Coordinates of C-alpha atoms in Angstrom, one line a residue:
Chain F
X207 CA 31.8 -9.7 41.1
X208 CA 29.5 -12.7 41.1
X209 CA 25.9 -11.9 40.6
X210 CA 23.5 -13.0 42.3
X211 CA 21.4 -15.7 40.0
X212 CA 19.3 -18.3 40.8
X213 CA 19.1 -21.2 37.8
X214 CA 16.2 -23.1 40.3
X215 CA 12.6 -22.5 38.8
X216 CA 10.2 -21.3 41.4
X217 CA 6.5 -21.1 41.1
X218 CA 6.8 -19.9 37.2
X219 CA 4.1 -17.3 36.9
X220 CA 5.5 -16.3 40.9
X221 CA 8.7 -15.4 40.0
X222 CA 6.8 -13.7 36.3
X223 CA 4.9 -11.6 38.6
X224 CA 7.0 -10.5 40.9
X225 CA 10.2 -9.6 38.9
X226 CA 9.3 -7.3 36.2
X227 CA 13.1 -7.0 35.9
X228 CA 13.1 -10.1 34.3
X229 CA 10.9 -9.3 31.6
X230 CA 11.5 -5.8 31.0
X231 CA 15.0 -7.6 30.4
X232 CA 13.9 -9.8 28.3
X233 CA 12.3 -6.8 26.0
X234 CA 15.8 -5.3 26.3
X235 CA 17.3 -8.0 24.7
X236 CA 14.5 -8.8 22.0
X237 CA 15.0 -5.4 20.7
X238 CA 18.9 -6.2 20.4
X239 CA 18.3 -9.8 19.1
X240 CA 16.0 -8.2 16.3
X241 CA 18.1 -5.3 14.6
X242 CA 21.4 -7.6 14.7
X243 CA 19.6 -10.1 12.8
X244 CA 19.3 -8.6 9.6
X245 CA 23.2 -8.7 9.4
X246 CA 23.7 -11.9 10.3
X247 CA 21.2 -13.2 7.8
X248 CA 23.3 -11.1 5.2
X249 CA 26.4 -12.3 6.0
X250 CA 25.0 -16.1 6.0
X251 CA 25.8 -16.7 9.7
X252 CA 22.0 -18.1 9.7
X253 CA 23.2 -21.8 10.0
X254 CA 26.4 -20.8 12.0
X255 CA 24.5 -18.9 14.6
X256 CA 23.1 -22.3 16.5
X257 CA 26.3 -24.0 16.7
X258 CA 27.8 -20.5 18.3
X259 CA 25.6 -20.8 20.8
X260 CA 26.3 -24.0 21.9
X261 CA 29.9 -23.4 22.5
X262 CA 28.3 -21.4 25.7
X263 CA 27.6 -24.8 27.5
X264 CA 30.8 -26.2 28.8
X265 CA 31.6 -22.5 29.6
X266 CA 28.1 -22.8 31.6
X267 CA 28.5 -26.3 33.0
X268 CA 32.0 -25.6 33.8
X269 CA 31.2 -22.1 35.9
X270 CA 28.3 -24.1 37.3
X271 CA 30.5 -26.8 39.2
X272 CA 33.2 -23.7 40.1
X273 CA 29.8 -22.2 42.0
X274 CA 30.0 -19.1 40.1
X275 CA 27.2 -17.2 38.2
X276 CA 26.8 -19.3 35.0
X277 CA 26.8 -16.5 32.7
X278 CA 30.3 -15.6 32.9
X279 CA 31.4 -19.0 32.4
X280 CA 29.0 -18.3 29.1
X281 CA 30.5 -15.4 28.3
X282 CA 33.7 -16.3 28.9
X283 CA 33.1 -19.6 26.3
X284 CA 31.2 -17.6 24.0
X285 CA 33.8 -14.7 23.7
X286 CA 36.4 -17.3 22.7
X287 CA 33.9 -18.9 20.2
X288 CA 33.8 -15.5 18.4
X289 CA 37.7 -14.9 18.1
X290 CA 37.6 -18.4 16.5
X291 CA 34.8 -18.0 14.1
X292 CA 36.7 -14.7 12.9
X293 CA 39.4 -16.7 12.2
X294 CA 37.8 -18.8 10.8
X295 CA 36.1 -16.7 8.3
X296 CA 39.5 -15.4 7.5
X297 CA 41.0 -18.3 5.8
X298 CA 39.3 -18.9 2.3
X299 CA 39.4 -22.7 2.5
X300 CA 35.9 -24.7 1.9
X301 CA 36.6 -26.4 5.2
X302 CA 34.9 -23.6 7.8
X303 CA 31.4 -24.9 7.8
X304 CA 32.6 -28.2 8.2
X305 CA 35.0 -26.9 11.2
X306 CA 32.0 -24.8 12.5
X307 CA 29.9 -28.0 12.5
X308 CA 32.8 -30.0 14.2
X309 CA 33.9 -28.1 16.8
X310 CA 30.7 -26.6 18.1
X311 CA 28.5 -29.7 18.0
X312 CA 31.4 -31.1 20.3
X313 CA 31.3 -28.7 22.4
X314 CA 27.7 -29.1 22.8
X315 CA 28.4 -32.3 23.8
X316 CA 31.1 -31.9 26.0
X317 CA 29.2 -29.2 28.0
X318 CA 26.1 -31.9 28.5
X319 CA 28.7 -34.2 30.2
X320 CA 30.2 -31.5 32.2
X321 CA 26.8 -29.3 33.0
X322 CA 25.1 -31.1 36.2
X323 CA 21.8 -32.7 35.3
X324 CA 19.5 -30.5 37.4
X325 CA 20.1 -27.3 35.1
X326 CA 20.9 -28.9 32.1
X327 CA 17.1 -28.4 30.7
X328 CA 17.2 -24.9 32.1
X329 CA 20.9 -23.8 30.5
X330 CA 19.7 -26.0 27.0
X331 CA 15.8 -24.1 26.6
X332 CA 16.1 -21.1 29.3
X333 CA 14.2 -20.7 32.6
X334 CA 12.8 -18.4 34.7
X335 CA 15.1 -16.3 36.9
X336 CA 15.0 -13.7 39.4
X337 CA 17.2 -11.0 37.9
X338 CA 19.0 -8.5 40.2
X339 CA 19.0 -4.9 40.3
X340 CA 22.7 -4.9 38.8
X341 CA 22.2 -7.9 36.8
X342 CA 19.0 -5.5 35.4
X343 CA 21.5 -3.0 34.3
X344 CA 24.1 -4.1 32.9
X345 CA 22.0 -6.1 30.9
X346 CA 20.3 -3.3 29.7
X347 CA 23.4 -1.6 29.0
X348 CA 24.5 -4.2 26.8
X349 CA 21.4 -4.3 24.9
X350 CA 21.5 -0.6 24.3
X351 CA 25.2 -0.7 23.5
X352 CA 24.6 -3.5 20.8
X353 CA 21.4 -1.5 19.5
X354 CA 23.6 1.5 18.7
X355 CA 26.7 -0.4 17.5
X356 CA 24.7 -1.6 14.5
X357 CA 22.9 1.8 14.2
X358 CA 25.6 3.5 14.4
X359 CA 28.2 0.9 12.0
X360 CA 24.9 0.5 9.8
X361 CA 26.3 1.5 6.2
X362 CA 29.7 -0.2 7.2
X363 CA 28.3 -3.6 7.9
X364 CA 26.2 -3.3 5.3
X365 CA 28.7 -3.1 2.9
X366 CA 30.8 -5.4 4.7
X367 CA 28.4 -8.0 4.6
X368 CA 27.6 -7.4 1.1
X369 CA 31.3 -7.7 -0.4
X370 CA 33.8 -7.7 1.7
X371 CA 36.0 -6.5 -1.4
X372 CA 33.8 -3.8 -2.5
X373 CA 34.1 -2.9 1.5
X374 CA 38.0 -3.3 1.5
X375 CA 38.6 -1.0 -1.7
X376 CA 36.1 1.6 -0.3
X377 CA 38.3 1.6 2.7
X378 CA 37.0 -0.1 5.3
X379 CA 38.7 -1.9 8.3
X380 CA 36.7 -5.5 7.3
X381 CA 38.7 -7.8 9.7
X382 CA 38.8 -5.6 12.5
X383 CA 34.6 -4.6 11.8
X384 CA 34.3 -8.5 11.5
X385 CA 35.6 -8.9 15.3
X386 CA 33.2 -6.2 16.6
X387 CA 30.5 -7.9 14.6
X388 CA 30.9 -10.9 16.3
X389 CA 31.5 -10.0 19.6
X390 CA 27.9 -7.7 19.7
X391 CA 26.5 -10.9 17.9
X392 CA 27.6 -13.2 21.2
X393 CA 26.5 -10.3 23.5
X394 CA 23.5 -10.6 21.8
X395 CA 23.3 -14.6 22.7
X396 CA 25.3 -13.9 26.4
X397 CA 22.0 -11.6 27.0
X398 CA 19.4 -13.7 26.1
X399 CA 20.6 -17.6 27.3
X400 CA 19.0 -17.2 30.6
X401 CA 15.7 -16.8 28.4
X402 CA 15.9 -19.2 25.4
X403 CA 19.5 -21.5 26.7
X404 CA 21.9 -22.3 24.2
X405 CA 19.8 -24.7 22.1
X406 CA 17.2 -21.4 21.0
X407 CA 19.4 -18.4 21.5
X408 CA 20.0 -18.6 17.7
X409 CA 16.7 -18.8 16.3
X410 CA 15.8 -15.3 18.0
X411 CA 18.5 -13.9 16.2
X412 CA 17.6 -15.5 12.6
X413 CA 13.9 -16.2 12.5
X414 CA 12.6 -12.2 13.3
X415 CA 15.6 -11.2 10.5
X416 CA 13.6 -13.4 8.3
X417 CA 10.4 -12.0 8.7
X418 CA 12.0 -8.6 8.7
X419 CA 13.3 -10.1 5.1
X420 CA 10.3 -11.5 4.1
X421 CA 8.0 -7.9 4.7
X422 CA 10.7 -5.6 4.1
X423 CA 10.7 -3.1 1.6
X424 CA 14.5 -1.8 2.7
X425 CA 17.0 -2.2 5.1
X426 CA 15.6 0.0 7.6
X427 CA 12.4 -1.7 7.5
X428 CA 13.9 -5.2 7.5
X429 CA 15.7 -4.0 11.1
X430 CA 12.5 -2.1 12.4
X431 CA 10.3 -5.4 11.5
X432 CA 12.8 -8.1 12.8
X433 CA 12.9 -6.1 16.0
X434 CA 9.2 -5.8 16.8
X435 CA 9.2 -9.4 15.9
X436 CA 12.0 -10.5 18.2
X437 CA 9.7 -8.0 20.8
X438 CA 6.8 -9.6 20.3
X439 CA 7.9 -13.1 20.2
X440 CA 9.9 -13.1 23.5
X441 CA 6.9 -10.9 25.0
X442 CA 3.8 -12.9 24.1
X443 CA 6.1 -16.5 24.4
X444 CA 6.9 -15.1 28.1
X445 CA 3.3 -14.4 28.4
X446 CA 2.1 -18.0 27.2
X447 CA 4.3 -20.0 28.5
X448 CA 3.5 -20.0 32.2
X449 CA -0.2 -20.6 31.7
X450 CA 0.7 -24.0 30.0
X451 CA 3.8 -24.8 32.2
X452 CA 6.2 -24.2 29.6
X453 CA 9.9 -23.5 29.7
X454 CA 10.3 -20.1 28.0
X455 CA 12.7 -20.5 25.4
X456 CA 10.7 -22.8 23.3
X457 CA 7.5 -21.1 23.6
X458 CA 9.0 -17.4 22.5
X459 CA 10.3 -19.6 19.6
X460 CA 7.0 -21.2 18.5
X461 CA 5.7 -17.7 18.6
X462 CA 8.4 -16.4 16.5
X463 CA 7.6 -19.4 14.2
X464 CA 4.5 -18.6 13.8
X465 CA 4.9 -15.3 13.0
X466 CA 7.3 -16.4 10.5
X467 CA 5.0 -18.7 8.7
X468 CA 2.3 -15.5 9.1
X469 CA 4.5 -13.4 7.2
X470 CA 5.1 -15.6 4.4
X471 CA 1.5 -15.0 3.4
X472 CA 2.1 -11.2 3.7
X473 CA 5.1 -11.4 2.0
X474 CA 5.2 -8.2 -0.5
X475 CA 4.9 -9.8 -4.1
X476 CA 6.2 -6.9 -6.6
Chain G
X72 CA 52.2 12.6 -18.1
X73 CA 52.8 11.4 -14.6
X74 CA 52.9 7.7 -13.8
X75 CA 49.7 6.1 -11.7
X76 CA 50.9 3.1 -11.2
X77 CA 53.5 1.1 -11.6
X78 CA 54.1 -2.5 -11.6
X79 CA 57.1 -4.6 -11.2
X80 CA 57.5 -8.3 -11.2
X81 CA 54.7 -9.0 -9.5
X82 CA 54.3 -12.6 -8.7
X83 CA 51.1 -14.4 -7.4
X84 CA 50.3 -18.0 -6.5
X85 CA 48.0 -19.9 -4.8
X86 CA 49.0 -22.5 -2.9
X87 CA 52.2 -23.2 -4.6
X88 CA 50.6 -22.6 -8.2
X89 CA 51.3 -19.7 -10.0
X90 CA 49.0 -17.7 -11.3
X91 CA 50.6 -14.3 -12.4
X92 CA 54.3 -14.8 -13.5
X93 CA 56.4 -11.7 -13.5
X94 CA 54.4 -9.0 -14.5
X95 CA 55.8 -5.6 -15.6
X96 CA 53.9 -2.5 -16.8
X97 CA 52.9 0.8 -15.8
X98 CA 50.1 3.1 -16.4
X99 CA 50.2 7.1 -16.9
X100 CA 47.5 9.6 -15.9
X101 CA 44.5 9.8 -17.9
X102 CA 45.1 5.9 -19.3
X103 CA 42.6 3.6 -20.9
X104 CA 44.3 0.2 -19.8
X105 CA 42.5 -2.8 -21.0
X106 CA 43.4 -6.4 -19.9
X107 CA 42.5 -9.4 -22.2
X108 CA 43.3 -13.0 -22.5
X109 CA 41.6 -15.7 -22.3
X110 CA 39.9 -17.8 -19.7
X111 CA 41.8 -18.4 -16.4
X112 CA 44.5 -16.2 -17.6
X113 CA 44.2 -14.3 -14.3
X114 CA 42.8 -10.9 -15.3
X115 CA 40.8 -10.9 -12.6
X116 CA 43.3 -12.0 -10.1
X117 CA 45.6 -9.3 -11.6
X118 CA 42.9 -6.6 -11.1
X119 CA 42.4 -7.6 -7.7
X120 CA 46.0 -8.0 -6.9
X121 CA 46.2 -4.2 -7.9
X122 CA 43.4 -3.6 -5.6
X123 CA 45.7 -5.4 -2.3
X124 CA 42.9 -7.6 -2.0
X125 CA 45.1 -10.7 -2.5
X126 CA 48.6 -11.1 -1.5
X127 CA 51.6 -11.5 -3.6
X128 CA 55.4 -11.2 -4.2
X129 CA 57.0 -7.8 -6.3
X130 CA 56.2 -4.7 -6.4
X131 CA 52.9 -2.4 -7.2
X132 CA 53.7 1.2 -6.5
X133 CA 50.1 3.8 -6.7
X134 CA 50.9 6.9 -7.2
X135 CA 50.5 8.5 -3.7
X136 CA 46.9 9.4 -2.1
X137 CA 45.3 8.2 -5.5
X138 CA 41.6 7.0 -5.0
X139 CA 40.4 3.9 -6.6
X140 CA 36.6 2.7 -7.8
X141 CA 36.2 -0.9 -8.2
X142 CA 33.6 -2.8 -10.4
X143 CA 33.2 -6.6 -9.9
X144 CA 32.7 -8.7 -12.2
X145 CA 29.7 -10.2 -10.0
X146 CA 28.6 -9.2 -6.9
X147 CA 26.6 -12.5 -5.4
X148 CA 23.4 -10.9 -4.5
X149 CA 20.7 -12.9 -2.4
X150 CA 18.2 -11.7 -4.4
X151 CA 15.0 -11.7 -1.8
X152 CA 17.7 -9.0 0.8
X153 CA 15.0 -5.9 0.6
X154 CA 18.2 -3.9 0.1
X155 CA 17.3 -0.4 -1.7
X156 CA 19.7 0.7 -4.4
X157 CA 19.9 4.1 -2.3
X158 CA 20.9 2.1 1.4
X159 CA 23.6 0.2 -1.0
X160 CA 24.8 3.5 -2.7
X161 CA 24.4 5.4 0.5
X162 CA 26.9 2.8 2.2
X163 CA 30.0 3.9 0.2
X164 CA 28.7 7.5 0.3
X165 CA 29.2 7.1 4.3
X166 CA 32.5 5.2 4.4
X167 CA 33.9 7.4 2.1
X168 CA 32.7 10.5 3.5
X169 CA 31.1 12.0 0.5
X170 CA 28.5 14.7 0.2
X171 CA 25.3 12.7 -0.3
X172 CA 23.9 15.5 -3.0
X173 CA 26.0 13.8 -4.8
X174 CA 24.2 10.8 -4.9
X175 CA 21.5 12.0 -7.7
X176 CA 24.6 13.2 -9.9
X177 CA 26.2 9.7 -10.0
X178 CA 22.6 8.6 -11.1
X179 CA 22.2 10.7 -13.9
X180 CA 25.9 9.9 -14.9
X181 CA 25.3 6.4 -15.4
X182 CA 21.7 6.9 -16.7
X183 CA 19.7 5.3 -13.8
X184 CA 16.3 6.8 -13.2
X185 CA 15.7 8.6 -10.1
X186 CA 13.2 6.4 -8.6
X187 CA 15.7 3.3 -9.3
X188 CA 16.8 4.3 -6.1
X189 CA 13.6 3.3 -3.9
X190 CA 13.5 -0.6 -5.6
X191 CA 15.4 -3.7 -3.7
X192 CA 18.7 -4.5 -5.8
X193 CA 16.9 -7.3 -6.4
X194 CA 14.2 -6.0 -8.2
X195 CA 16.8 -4.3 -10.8
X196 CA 17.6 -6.1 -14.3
X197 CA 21.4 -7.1 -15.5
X198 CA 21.8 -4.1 -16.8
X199 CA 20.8 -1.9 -14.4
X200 CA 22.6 -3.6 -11.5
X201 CA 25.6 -2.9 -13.7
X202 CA 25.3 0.5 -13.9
X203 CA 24.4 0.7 -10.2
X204 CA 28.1 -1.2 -9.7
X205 CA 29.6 1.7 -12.5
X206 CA 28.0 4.2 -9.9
X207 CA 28.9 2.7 -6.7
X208 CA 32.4 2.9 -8.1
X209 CA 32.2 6.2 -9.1
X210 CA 31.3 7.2 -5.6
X211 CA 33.8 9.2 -3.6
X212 CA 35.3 10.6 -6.7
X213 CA 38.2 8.4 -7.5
X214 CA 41.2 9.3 -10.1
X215 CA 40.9 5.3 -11.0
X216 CA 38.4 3.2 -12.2
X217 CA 39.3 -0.9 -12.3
X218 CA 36.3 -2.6 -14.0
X219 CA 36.3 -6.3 -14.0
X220 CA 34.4 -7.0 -17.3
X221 CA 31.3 -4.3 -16.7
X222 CA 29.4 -5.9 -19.6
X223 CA 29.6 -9.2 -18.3
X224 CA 25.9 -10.1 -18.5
X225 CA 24.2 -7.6 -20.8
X226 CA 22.8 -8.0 -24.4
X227 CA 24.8 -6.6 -26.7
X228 CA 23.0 -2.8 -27.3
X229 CA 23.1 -2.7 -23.0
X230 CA 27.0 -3.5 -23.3
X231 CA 27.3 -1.1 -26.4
X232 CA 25.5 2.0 -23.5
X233 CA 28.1 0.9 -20.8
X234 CA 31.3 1.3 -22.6
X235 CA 29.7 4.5 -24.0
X236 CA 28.9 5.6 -20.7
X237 CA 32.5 4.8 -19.3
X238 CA 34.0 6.7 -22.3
X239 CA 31.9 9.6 -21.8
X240 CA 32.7 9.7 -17.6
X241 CA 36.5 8.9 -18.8
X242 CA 36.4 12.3 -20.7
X243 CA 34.6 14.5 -18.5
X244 CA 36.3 13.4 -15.3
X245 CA 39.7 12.6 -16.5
X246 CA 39.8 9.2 -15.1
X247 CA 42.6 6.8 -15.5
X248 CA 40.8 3.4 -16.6
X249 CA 42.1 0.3 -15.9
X250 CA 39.7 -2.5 -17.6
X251 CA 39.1 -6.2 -17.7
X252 CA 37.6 -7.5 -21.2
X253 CA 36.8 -10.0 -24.1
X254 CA 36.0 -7.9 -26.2
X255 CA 38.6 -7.3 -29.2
X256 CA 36.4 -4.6 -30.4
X257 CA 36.7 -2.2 -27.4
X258 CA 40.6 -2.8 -27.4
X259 CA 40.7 -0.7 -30.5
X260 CA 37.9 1.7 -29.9
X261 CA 39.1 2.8 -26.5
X262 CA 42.2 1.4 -25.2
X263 CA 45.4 3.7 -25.2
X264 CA 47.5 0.9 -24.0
X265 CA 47.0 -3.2 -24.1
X266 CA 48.1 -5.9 -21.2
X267 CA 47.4 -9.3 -22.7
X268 CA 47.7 -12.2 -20.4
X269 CA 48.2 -15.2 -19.9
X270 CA 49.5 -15.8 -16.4
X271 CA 52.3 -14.1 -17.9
X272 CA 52.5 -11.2 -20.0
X273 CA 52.7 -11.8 -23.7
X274 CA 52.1 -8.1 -24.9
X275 CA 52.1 -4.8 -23.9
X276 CA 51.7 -1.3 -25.2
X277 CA 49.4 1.2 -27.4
X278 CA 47.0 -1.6 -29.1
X279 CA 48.0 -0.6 -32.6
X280 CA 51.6 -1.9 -32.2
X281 CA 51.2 -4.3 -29.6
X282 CA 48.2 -6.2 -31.0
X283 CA 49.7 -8.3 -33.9
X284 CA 48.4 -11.5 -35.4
X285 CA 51.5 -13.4 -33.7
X286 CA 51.0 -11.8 -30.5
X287 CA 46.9 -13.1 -30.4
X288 CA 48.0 -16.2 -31.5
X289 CA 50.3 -16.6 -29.2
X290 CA 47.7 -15.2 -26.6
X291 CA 44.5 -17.4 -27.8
X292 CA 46.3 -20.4 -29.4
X293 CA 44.9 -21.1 -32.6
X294 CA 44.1 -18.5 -35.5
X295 CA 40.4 -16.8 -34.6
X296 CA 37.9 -15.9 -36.6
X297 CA 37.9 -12.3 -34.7
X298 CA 40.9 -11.2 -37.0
X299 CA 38.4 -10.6 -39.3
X300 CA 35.7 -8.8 -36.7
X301 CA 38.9 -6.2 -35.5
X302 CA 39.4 -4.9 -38.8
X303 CA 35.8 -4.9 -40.0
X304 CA 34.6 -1.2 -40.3
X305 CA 31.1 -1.7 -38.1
X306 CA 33.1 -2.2 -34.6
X307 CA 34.4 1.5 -35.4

């Protein structure tokens, strides 16, 4: 089923006003894009996690010239780049950053060729969107589903993400928890590219971990703090950036920036 | 007694080089095993081979439905994570289905305060973080413990408490122990039965029979001054 999207920005604080779907979305996704943080800070996918996201371009560009919604061409790349990164992280050689580097920076390149110049802003820092009714839903299905994975796989990715051999020899699955990792990790990044584009979808993920690490006390706290960050980033950037005509993504990230810098002051120094 | 485990020319390499070179030994129920040679001898590949955590050629037969506790030698800790010791014990005590009253048991076992539990890993000293790996592996109440040098950064009374405490748990739970060291000393306090190594197996047996001057040499190359710490009366 194609959904019915629209990557065209109308009158910005219009389209705010009169699609509370797209915000209420937005919060949706926020609140997945803060508790799977943590995890991905732990398991050092902080650098990795911008280069996935660019592998959604040609996906986008691609769906884009087939006249289909955009996001499932997204998906559809994005999905793939997971499988490969969790092969990736399989083989032990020093090469995987380097491959990481490689073949997602091309692939950010390639998708800038392919993606028609009219939405390549909009699919590189997010726009404004009417979001449908089922578009609404599913989304917000997604987000719930990816908030309970990590409550409910908590202690296993945890100590997954810790050391993967004291993991293995306490019994856990690791490569098979690895793939579902990843794959709520690019659901994560599907969800929120109509908001912050391919260029920014990372940083929503990392920078609210980090201020969940810098003013945690535990684990729980660090997910319950990156979340309301992530929250209140994407609400307040979503807030701002019509007033001063500015494409969304960028302006929930300069609000999650400054939070970050905020909470190195209240960082807890025991 | 019945056999744990039982090893038979186990070969490992990596990438065409050979590492462990036709291994053969076996441990009983109720062992003290300890492993030593020296640097790059692959003790810690052989402990982790016994764990399946690396592949390998031969065979390595458990004894059936036995339940292992690893100790690391590190675990590579970012050291700002706000992780709590009890979210990082609490982890194994979900995976592996234990009761969590447990939890302040394995504490006292290992002789970590109570309110240890509440402070970031972080936030713990050497020692400490080493007993909080001794507990982790103690977790889910296995028959076998395989430590990977569990002293390897503590001062020498911290080092002297560990062993103690893993003597004391071996006792009391009747755990096989299967146990990476240096240390000479602890061979011949402890051990029922020695492995030295040296990607292949130069000795193997009850330490007072196996652990001859030849067999060291043999094992460390040159003559060593520690000849003279095994049979001095204050390791005892």
């Amino acid at each position: 089923m194609v959904l019915p999207i629209s990557f065209t920005i109308t009158s910005m604080t219009e389209a705010l006003t009169s699609n509370t779907l797209y915000i209420n979305l937005a919060i949706g996704m926020a609140s997945a894009a803060g508790i799977i943080g943590p995890f991905a800070i732990m398991r050092r996918l902080a650098l990795a996690s911008d280069p996935i996201s660019h592998v959604a371009l040609p996906g986008l560009g691609v769906a884009l010239l087939l006249k289909i919604n955009p996001l499932v061409g997204a998906a559809f790349a994005l999905i793939i780049g997971a499988i490969l990164i969790w092969q990736l992280e399989k083989r032990t050689g020093l090469s995987t950053d380097v491959l990481i580097g490689v073949i997602f920076s091309v692939s950010l390149a390639l998708g800038s060729l392919i993606t028609p110049d009219e939405e390549l802003i909009d699919a590189l820092l997010g726009s404004y969107t009417s979001v449908g009714l089922i578009e609404f839903i599913i989304g917000l299905i997604a987000s719930a589903f990816i908030i309970g994975f990590v409550l409910y796989q908590k202690h296993r990715l945890t100590l997954a993400s810790l050391s993967p051999d004291l993991a293995r020899t306490s019994g856990l699955d690791t490569n098979r928890l690895n793939l579902y990792f990843l794959l709520a990790f690019v659901l994560t990044m599907i969800l929120g590219l109509r908001y912050l584009g391919v260029l920014l979808m990372g940083s929503l993920i990392i920078i609210p971990a980090a201020v969940g690490k810098n003013l945690g006390w535990s684990l729980n706290s660090m997910l319950v703090v990156g979340s309301i960050t992530a929250v209140l980033s994407t609400g307040l950037g979503l807030l701002i950036a019509p007033r001063f005509d500015l494409e969304p993504g960028p302006a929930i990230i300069v609000v999650a920036a400054i939070l970050f810098f905020l909470s190195f002051f209240l960082k807890r120094r025991d | 007694m019945t056999k744990i485990l039982e090893v038979e020319n186990l070969n490992v390499a990596f990438n065409g080089v050979r590492v462990l070179e036709d291994l053969n030994f076996s441990v009983e129920d109720g062992d003290a095993l300890t492993i030593i040679g020296p640097n790059g001898s692959g003790k810690t590949v052989l402990l982790k081979t016994l764990l399946n955590l690396i592949p390998y050629q031969g065979k390595i037969t458990w004894k059936k439905d036995i339940k292992t506790g690893y100790l690391p030698q590190t675990l590579f800790l970012d050291q700002s994570l706000p992780l709590t010791l009890r979210e990082f014990l609490m982890s194994k005590i979900n995976v592996t289905k234990t009761d969590p009253n447990d939890l302040e048991e394995t504490l006292k076992l290992v002789r970590l305060p109570e309110d240890s539990l509440n402070h970031s890993l972080g936030r713990l000293s050497g020692g400490q973080i080493q007993r909080a790996l001794v507990a982790f592996a103690l977790i889910g109440n296995p028959d076998v413990l395989l430590l990977d040098e569990p002293t390897a950064s503590i001062d020498p009374p911290g080092e002297e408490q560990i062993y103690d405490t893993i003597h004391n748990l071996q006792d009391m739970k009747k755990l096989t122990v299967i146990i990476v060291s240096h240390d000479l000393s602890l061979v011949y306090r402890y051990a029922t039965k020695v492995l030295c190594l040296n990607k292949q197996q130069i000795c193997f047996g009850p330490p007072e029979e196996t652990l001859t001057t030849k067999k060291l040499e043999e094992l460390y190359g040159a003559p060593h001054k520690f000849y003279h710490h095994l049979h001095d009366g204050s390791t005892h």
